[in-house]
Amino acid sequence: MKQLKQKLIDFALASEEFREELLKTSEEIAQFAAGAPNEATVEGIFERVLYALLKDIGIQFHPEKEALIDTRRHTRSGRMDSRIGALVIEYKHHLRLRSQSDVRSAIKQIEEYIVALSTISESEIVGFVTDGIFLYEVRALAGRFVGPFGRLQVDHRSLLRVIKCIVSLEQAALTAGNLIRDFCGKKYEGVLFDLSRILNRILKTRATPKTGMLMAEWEALFKLAHEDQSQQKRIQERRSILSDIFNEKLTDASSEYRSLFSLHTAYAIVLKLMAYRVVSDLQFGEPLKNYKSMIRADAQDILAFCAELEDGEIFRKVGILNLIEGDFFSWYADKGQWNDELASVFRDILQILGQYESVSQIFSEKEAIDLFRELYEAAVPQVIRASFGEFYTPFWLAQHVLESSELNHGWRALDPCCGSGTFVIAAISLLRKQLKNRPIEEKLTQILDRVVAIDLNPLAVLTTRIHYFIHISDLLTSGTSNLVIPVFLGDASYVPSEITLDGVKYLKYELRTLKEPILAEVPKSIVEDIPRFVYLMYQFEKHVKNKKEDAAIDLLINALDSMDRKPEVIFKIELLTKRLIDLEKKKWNGIWARILTNFLVTACFKKFSNIIGNPPWIDWKNLPAGYREKIKALCIDRGLFSGAGRTGGINLNICVLITHVAATNWLKDDGRLAFLMNKDFNTNSK
């Protein structure tokens, strides 16, 4: 569709009818500019008349006005009159361009702007200075100024030159607003929703058994349920919105969850491709596939690329172990479901991402951007998010909570319910400012050690990981290896327990799948070195997928401390391995080793000086019944309520339990916990 639209635009620009309209436009601009009282009037008439003409043939622009840019000449940042991606236009009153000295001064000003932009962009930057009567063109590439190219009369020929530059250089700034505009559009018409509807049709008509398993387990882990009568109003509202998005009447829980799974998958795909774009821009380590070549690839080549992306191999090539690790949303890359329609929308997404500026220098200690929160809120409407207790935090409020939590020297912070990662970004931003003059390697090491996050929602974990990665991407070097992004899938209300048997400390966790439970009892010593354990379990999972039982068992045994190689330990490892391979044979595996890895490492965190965040506010009575039963014994054991009656005697809110578990498991004795909570939870007790 985008290629067809581009052909139509090219045809329109070359037509005699458009030439005539452009001639009238140039005459109107020049006439008004000659009598304009100031440069603001020149800017107004130029953009109003020209952009209105372009809108008629399907070209729409969103110029940034008075955009800031750091330059060598300015002691403060300069402000560009108008910027459209890689194009800058400066407007002047005709009396300001009377002499050669005036022209040189104006050219010098725009030179500063475009040279500064060209140092942070792989594309050529084009600049125009105009008073509406004459036009001066300049260019810059990789910090080198080219031009000027002489003076042109503002007529149909020079305006066509400006238009062609706009069309060919239309690269948007990488901002949340532009992501929403380009991916969500209006009234659910954006490419993200197109992708959601394609995925939904695949789930309805040709889902493989493994895809069915992933969706069922996602639903169970995401704690979806319909049996609670108190939630019926929210459920109906959620169902109505999803019906609008997917253009079909959703009348039961099955179709509703299928559509929501499709929507979450589409959003996850955009995030993953954005992460790939960042890696492509960085170009460190082993060379990656050319990003833009994928736009022209055939359907099978795109499928092969998606399989490599979902496995995480693309990111392991540059030393990152767990940025993407075959999650619940990898199902679309199955060749049994792939089709040309899906490949086509992938090309559209890659093309949109390819229009953005180079992202390698956008995220720095100067600025912290919660890039994906607003995109997620636009993709998943508020009614849907609220029905699951999802309420995200403004960045300024996250900063306030963090800075008011009495950070000491060498502070370490954990957000146990990270959502889209707003608190994580605030912590990284603050730490980067504090480490401003330290070597790059030290900055990276300290950030990875001192800013950690958890969430039970797989989509939140993915979002925060990619946010985290982007905000440290400029610190990565060709020597980066086995780096683990410290954002983990885990339950802040239910941490793996520690037991001791025959002198060996174990971490014990039971993962309840819909097929059968998976009991993991693993020596703590093998988990404590978290990057080593993550890499070990990645290798272990490969053996499980290949059904190589002996190789998988030997891998874990050989990684044990010599003191832990006892018969009972080996028996437990064998039992776990056999269980996972049995599930693989039944086509009910593919993710369990990685999920267990995530949950287990949450029990091995070093204590934190600060725990911060905005835990979900969900009353006990509104929790799904299955999840209530899972944590009820824990609540009774911790004395949070008596256990009497259906709800345990009082109407506990889940955020209270999370506060108790987080403080008990992860907070230093002299640490500080700062959570956003409803004022009703406040008491006067000391």
XYZ file of C-alpha atoms in Angstrom, residues 134-578:
445
model
C 14.360 34.017 -3.094
C 15.651 30.671 -1.905
C 19.138 29.511 -0.839
C 19.991 25.817 -0.541
C 22.732 24.234 1.629
C 23.606 20.645 2.614
C 25.637 18.779 5.235
C 26.750 15.185 5.620
C 28.649 13.584 8.534
C 29.546 16.968 10.021
C 30.788 18.424 6.726
C 29.112 21.506 5.211
C 28.342 21.584 1.481
C 27.071 24.699 -0.297
C 25.528 27.159 -0.751
C 24.192 26.383 -4.221
C 23.405 29.940 -5.258
C 20.221 31.977 -5.240
C 16.994 30.676 -6.757
C 13.826 32.598 -7.513
C 10.806 31.239 -5.639
C 8.869 29.797 -8.560
C 7.351 26.454 -9.541
C 10.799 24.978 -10.262
C 12.413 25.918 -6.935
C 9.311 24.910 -4.960
C 9.324 21.542 -6.710
C 12.961 21.181 -5.577
C 11.891 21.827 -1.972
C 9.019 19.339 -2.278
C 11.238 16.598 -3.681
C 13.689 17.154 -0.842
C 10.835 16.859 1.647
C 9.590 13.630 0.083
C 13.026 12.005 -0.264
C 14.334 13.129 3.138
C 11.161 12.667 5.174
C 12.778 11.223 8.274
C 10.897 11.839 11.489
C 12.479 12.402 14.851
C 12.238 9.318 17.042
C 9.640 10.543 19.529
C 6.652 8.987 21.225
C 4.335 11.303 19.311
C 5.745 10.277 15.957
C 5.564 6.587 16.863
C 1.877 7.001 17.720
C 1.227 8.922 14.515
C 3.011 6.402 12.298
C 1.898 3.153 13.936
C -1.503 3.853 15.470
C -3.012 6.498 13.226
C -6.584 7.562 13.892
C -9.543 5.350 14.806
C -7.470 2.154 14.874
C -6.354 2.567 11.243
C -2.579 2.465 11.789
C -0.230 -0.314 10.721
C -0.040 -1.690 14.262
C -3.782 -2.348 14.205
C -3.559 -3.745 10.658
C -0.977 -6.207 11.959
C -3.200 -7.051 14.944
C -6.102 -7.937 12.664
C -3.899 -10.125 10.439
C -2.593 -11.949 13.514
C -6.124 -12.408 14.809
C -7.203 -14.022 11.539
C -4.241 -16.382 11.719
C -5.145 -17.370 15.281
C -8.738 -18.045 14.204
C -7.982 -20.116 11.120
C -4.506 -21.650 11.117
C -2.919 -21.521 14.575
C -0.462 -24.352 15.225
C -0.642 -26.444 18.429
C 2.397 -24.615 19.809
C 0.747 -21.250 19.157
C -2.360 -22.463 20.975
C -0.174 -23.470 23.909
C 1.590 -20.101 24.044
C -1.694 -18.206 23.987
C -3.225 -20.412 26.702
C -0.175 -20.060 28.935
C -0.012 -16.298 28.318
C -3.620 -16.070 29.439
C -2.900 -18.062 32.588
C 0.247 -16.093 33.449
C -1.457 -12.801 32.683
C -4.074 -13.729 35.262
C -7.105 -13.320 33.003
C -10.436 -14.546 34.342
C -14.146 -13.940 33.906
C -15.585 -15.645 36.939
C -15.516 -12.553 39.180
C -18.928 -10.879 39.080
C -17.491 -7.604 40.387
C -15.536 -7.228 37.146
C -18.403 -7.701 34.712
C -18.825 -3.992 33.871
C -15.141 -3.603 33.055
C -15.174 -6.819 31.047
C -18.063 -5.557 28.926
C -16.333 -2.224 28.323
C -13.109 -3.993 27.370
C -14.963 -6.317 25.002
C -16.696 -3.379 23.313
C -13.406 -1.581 22.603
C -11.790 -4.753 21.243
C -14.816 -5.313 19.004
C -14.256 -1.858 17.505
C -10.548 -2.510 16.938
C -11.045 -5.886 15.271
C -14.233 -5.033 13.367
C -16.087 -8.030 14.744
C -18.537 -8.713 17.532
C -16.714 -10.382 20.405
C -19.273 -12.329 22.392
C -17.220 -14.694 24.543
C -14.029 -14.858 26.575
C -12.213 -16.990 24.006
C -12.577 -14.490 21.144
C -11.823 -11.594 23.475
C -8.549 -13.055 24.687
C -7.566 -14.084 21.184
C -7.946 -10.484 20.026
C -6.054 -9.125 23.037
C -3.241 -11.628 22.447
C -3.092 -10.441 18.826
C -2.903 -6.810 19.941
C -0.157 -7.509 22.477
C 1.776 -9.509 19.879
C 1.584 -6.683 17.329
C 2.862 -4.174 19.877
C 5.678 -6.561 20.863
C 6.692 -6.959 17.211
C 7.036 -3.192 16.770
C 9.219 -3.005 19.891
C 11.460 -5.843 18.726
C 11.921 -4.313 15.295
C 12.739 -0.996 16.956
C 15.426 -2.745 19.011
C 16.806 -4.276 15.822
C 16.856 -0.813 14.236
C 18.930 0.470 17.164
C 21.409 -2.388 16.819
C 21.616 -1.774 13.072
C 22.410 1.888 13.689
C 25.101 1.098 16.219
C 26.897 -1.295 13.827
C 29.324 -2.652 16.372
C 30.714 -6.157 16.594
C 29.918 -8.643 13.863
C 28.188 -6.874 10.961
C 24.427 -7.379 10.844
C 22.131 -7.645 7.871
C 21.534 -4.335 6.174
C 18.381 -2.930 7.751
C 16.794 -1.457 4.663
C 17.476 -4.551 2.556
C 14.743 -6.313 4.523
C 12.170 -3.920 3.060
C 12.814 -5.450 -0.362
C 13.133 -9.072 0.827
C 10.679 -11.781 -0.192
C 8.270 -13.418 2.263
C 10.509 -16.378 3.103
C 13.562 -14.190 3.743
C 11.489 -12.042 6.102
C 10.287 -15.186 7.895
C 13.900 -16.356 8.328
C 14.807 -12.919 9.686
C 11.861 -13.015 12.141
C 12.864 -16.479 13.393
C 16.396 -15.231 14.060
C 15.035 -12.100 15.725
C 12.716 -14.050 18.044
C 15.405 -16.523 19.027
C 17.537 -13.568 20.101
C 20.462 -14.601 17.937
C 20.667 -11.151 16.320
C 21.324 -9.611 19.730
C 23.620 -12.347 20.999
C 25.865 -11.505 18.043
C 26.535 -8.180 19.725
C 26.884 -9.661 23.203
C 23.372 -9.228 24.678
C 21.998 -12.498 26.064
C 18.418 -11.770 27.022
C 17.065 -8.727 25.212
C 14.708 -10.975 23.253
C 14.452 -14.616 24.244
C 11.645 -16.451 22.480
C 8.733 -15.160 24.550
C 4.967 -15.709 24.356
C 4.791 -13.297 21.424
C 7.185 -15.196 19.136
C 4.436 -17.475 17.786
C 3.862 -15.527 14.558
C 7.298 -16.622 13.199
C 6.134 -20.223 12.717
C 6.347 -21.254 9.054
C 3.037 -23.108 9.440
C 1.264 -19.759 9.923
C 3.351 -17.381 7.849
C 1.818 -15.830 4.725
C 2.377 -13.039 2.191
C -0.068 -10.739 3.985
C 2.022 -10.914 7.153
C 5.249 -10.371 5.192
C 3.753 -7.294 3.520
C 2.844 -5.578 6.779
C 6.329 -6.347 8.122
C 7.779 -4.474 5.147
C 5.527 -1.521 6.001
C 6.769 -1.497 9.605
C 10.411 -1.733 8.537
C 9.869 1.072 6.050
C 8.367 3.326 8.730
C 11.228 2.613 11.119
C 13.695 3.218 8.305
C 12.388 6.782 7.927
C 13.435 7.767 11.431
C 16.733 9.456 12.075
C 19.703 7.524 13.306
C 18.921 6.621 16.903
C 22.471 5.980 18.085
C 22.888 9.419 19.679
C 19.323 10.252 20.706
C 19.455 8.630 24.139
C 22.110 10.157 26.329
C 22.601 11.470 29.809
C 21.158 14.799 28.626
C 17.676 13.428 28.146
C 15.554 10.555 29.408
C 12.681 9.537 27.163
C 9.889 7.176 28.118
C 9.568 6.316 24.444
C 7.122 3.416 24.429
C 4.712 4.185 27.267
C 2.586 6.538 25.158
C 2.735 4.129 22.213
C 1.470 1.322 24.450
C -1.309 3.527 25.792
C -2.345 4.394 22.224
C -2.169 0.757 21.109
C -3.973 -0.681 24.137
C -6.831 1.680 25.102
C -7.256 2.840 28.687
C -10.414 0.779 29.282
C -8.458 -2.410 28.549
C -5.447 -1.407 30.666
C -7.594 -0.354 33.613
C -9.438 -3.684 33.615
C -6.115 -5.357 34.452
C -5.024 -2.804 37.062
C -2.507 -1.142 34.711
C -1.921 2.507 35.565
C 1.324 3.999 34.318
C 3.261 6.755 36.019
C 4.208 10.169 34.562
C 7.970 10.514 34.199
C 8.151 13.576 36.452
C 6.380 11.676 39.233
C 8.756 8.720 38.892
C 11.683 11.139 39.183
C 10.136 12.685 42.286
C 9.582 9.310 43.962
C 13.137 8.248 43.184
C 14.801 11.447 44.333
C 12.687 11.650 47.504
C 13.615 8.119 48.580
C 16.808 9.372 50.250
C 19.371 7.985 47.839
C 22.740 7.444 49.475
C 26.167 7.177 47.896
C 26.344 4.005 45.814
C 22.563 3.476 45.907
C 21.003 0.477 44.153
C 17.346 0.547 43.091
C 14.750 -2.117 42.264
C 11.344 -1.625 40.684
C 9.445 -4.884 41.349
C 6.442 -3.912 39.161
C 8.149 -2.019 36.366
C 5.352 -1.653 33.794
C 6.737 0.208 30.780
C 9.903 1.087 32.677
C 9.301 4.711 33.693
C 11.013 4.325 37.098
C 13.845 2.381 35.455
C 14.456 5.167 32.940
C 14.385 7.755 35.725
C 16.971 5.754 37.686
C 19.254 5.265 34.673
C 19.003 8.960 33.815
C 19.912 10.020 37.344
C 22.775 7.539 37.582
C 24.203 8.638 34.238
C 24.281 12.221 35.472
C 26.098 11.119 38.628
C 28.608 9.072 36.596
C 29.020 11.675 33.863
C 32.813 11.879 34.040
C 33.499 8.168 34.561
C 34.854 5.864 31.817
C 32.258 4.252 29.541
C 32.979 0.739 30.822
C 32.441 1.829 34.425
C 29.185 3.595 33.562
C 27.833 0.465 31.911
C 28.912 -1.851 34.732
C 27.425 0.351 37.438
C 24.099 0.864 35.649
C 23.657 -2.870 35.101
C 24.413 -3.566 38.756
C 22.462 -0.711 40.304
C 19.184 -0.503 38.323
C 17.071 -3.692 38.301
C 13.420 -4.450 37.530
C 10.764 -7.192 37.640
C 7.250 -7.585 36.283
C 4.773 -10.427 35.905
C 3.375 -9.095 32.626
C 5.497 -10.451 29.722
C 4.734 -7.379 27.615
C 5.906 -5.062 30.411
C 9.161 -7.018 30.717
C 9.795 -6.749 26.977
C 9.003 -3.022 26.946
C 11.266 -2.245 29.886
C 14.120 -4.388 28.550
C 14.092 -2.581 25.235
C 13.825 0.780 26.980
C 16.764 -0.195 29.192
C 18.795 -1.358 26.198
C 18.189 1.836 24.231
C 19.219 3.984 27.196
C 22.567 2.192 27.525
C 23.116 1.516 23.814
C 25.709 4.259 23.408
C 27.804 2.639 26.169
C 28.117 -0.697 24.364
C 31.388 -1.485 22.605
C 32.745 -4.168 20.314
C 34.049 -5.905 23.438
C 30.613 -6.276 25.021
C 29.847 -9.927 25.721
C 27.333 -11.973 27.718
C 25.536 -8.832 28.861
C 22.251 -9.453 30.689
C 19.654 -6.689 30.780
C 18.615 -6.792 34.486
C 14.860 -6.844 33.813
C 13.211 -10.167 34.627
C 9.859 -11.883 34.381
C 8.919 -12.512 37.991
C 6.181 -12.234 40.577
C 6.774 -9.560 43.210
C 4.184 -11.237 45.416
C 5.603 -14.764 45.179
C 9.376 -15.236 45.184
C 11.038 -18.694 44.858
C 11.678 -20.178 48.295
C 15.056 -21.226 49.659
C 15.393 -24.648 51.283
C 18.358 -26.619 52.624
C 18.637 -30.392 52.116
C 21.702 -32.444 53.065
C 23.765 -29.274 53.415
C 22.852 -27.945 49.960
C 20.913 -24.684 49.559
C 18.228 -24.983 46.884
C 15.925 -22.523 45.190
C 12.487 -24.075 44.848
C 9.805 -22.886 42.467
C 6.786 -24.604 40.934
C 5.720 -23.289 37.564
C 2.113 -24.235 36.920
C 1.549 -24.899 33.245
C -1.828 -25.896 31.851
C -0.396 -29.299 30.944
C 1.355 -30.226 34.175
C 3.342 -28.389 36.858
C 7.116 -28.022 36.525
C 8.918 -28.287 39.845
C 12.386 -26.744 39.780
C 14.723 -27.393 42.711
C 18.094 -25.987 41.722
C 21.212 -25.449 43.877
C 21.418 -21.756 44.695
C 25.137 -21.690 43.911
C 24.448 -22.254 40.214
C 22.018 -19.310 40.016
C 23.901 -16.650 41.997
C 26.145 -15.619 39.095
C 23.183 -14.322 37.102
C 24.830 -13.645 33.678
C 26.523 -17.059 33.812
C 23.221 -18.753 34.748
C 21.292 -16.988 31.964
C 23.840 -18.152 29.375
C 23.905 -21.648 30.876
C 20.136 -21.976 30.644
C 20.176 -20.705 27.063
C 22.513 -23.606 26.199
C 20.401 -25.975 28.293
C 17.268 -24.957 26.415
C 18.888 -25.734 23.067
C 19.559 -29.297 24.260
C 15.965 -29.591 25.479
C 14.596 -28.438 22.104
C 16.796 -31.013 20.371
C 15.637 -33.646 22.915
C 19.248 -34.359 23.930
C 18.592 -35.447 27.488
C 22.102 -36.581 28.437
C 23.733 -33.446 27.031
C 21.297 -31.202 28.934
C 21.853 -33.040 32.231
C 25.647 -33.085 31.831
C 25.667 -29.350 31.076
C 24.038 -28.485 34.423
C 26.002 -31.046 36.443
C 29.309 -29.788 35.073
C 28.353 -26.252 36.057
C 27.801 -27.238 39.724
C 30.265 -26.508 42.491
C 32.096 -29.708 43.385
C 30.520 -29.628 46.887
C 27.038 -29.664 45.324
C 27.518 -32.707 43.083
C 25.582 -35.041 45.344
C 23.248 -37.853 44.261
C 20.138 -35.981 45.388
C 21.168 -32.860 43.456
C 21.838 -34.874 40.316
C 18.484 -36.642 40.716
C 16.624 -33.320 40.894
C 18.426 -32.041 37.777
C 17.563 -35.236 35.922
C 13.927 -34.949 36.998
C 13.644 -31.343 35.791
C 15.327 -32.143 32.478
C 13.114 -35.160 31.817
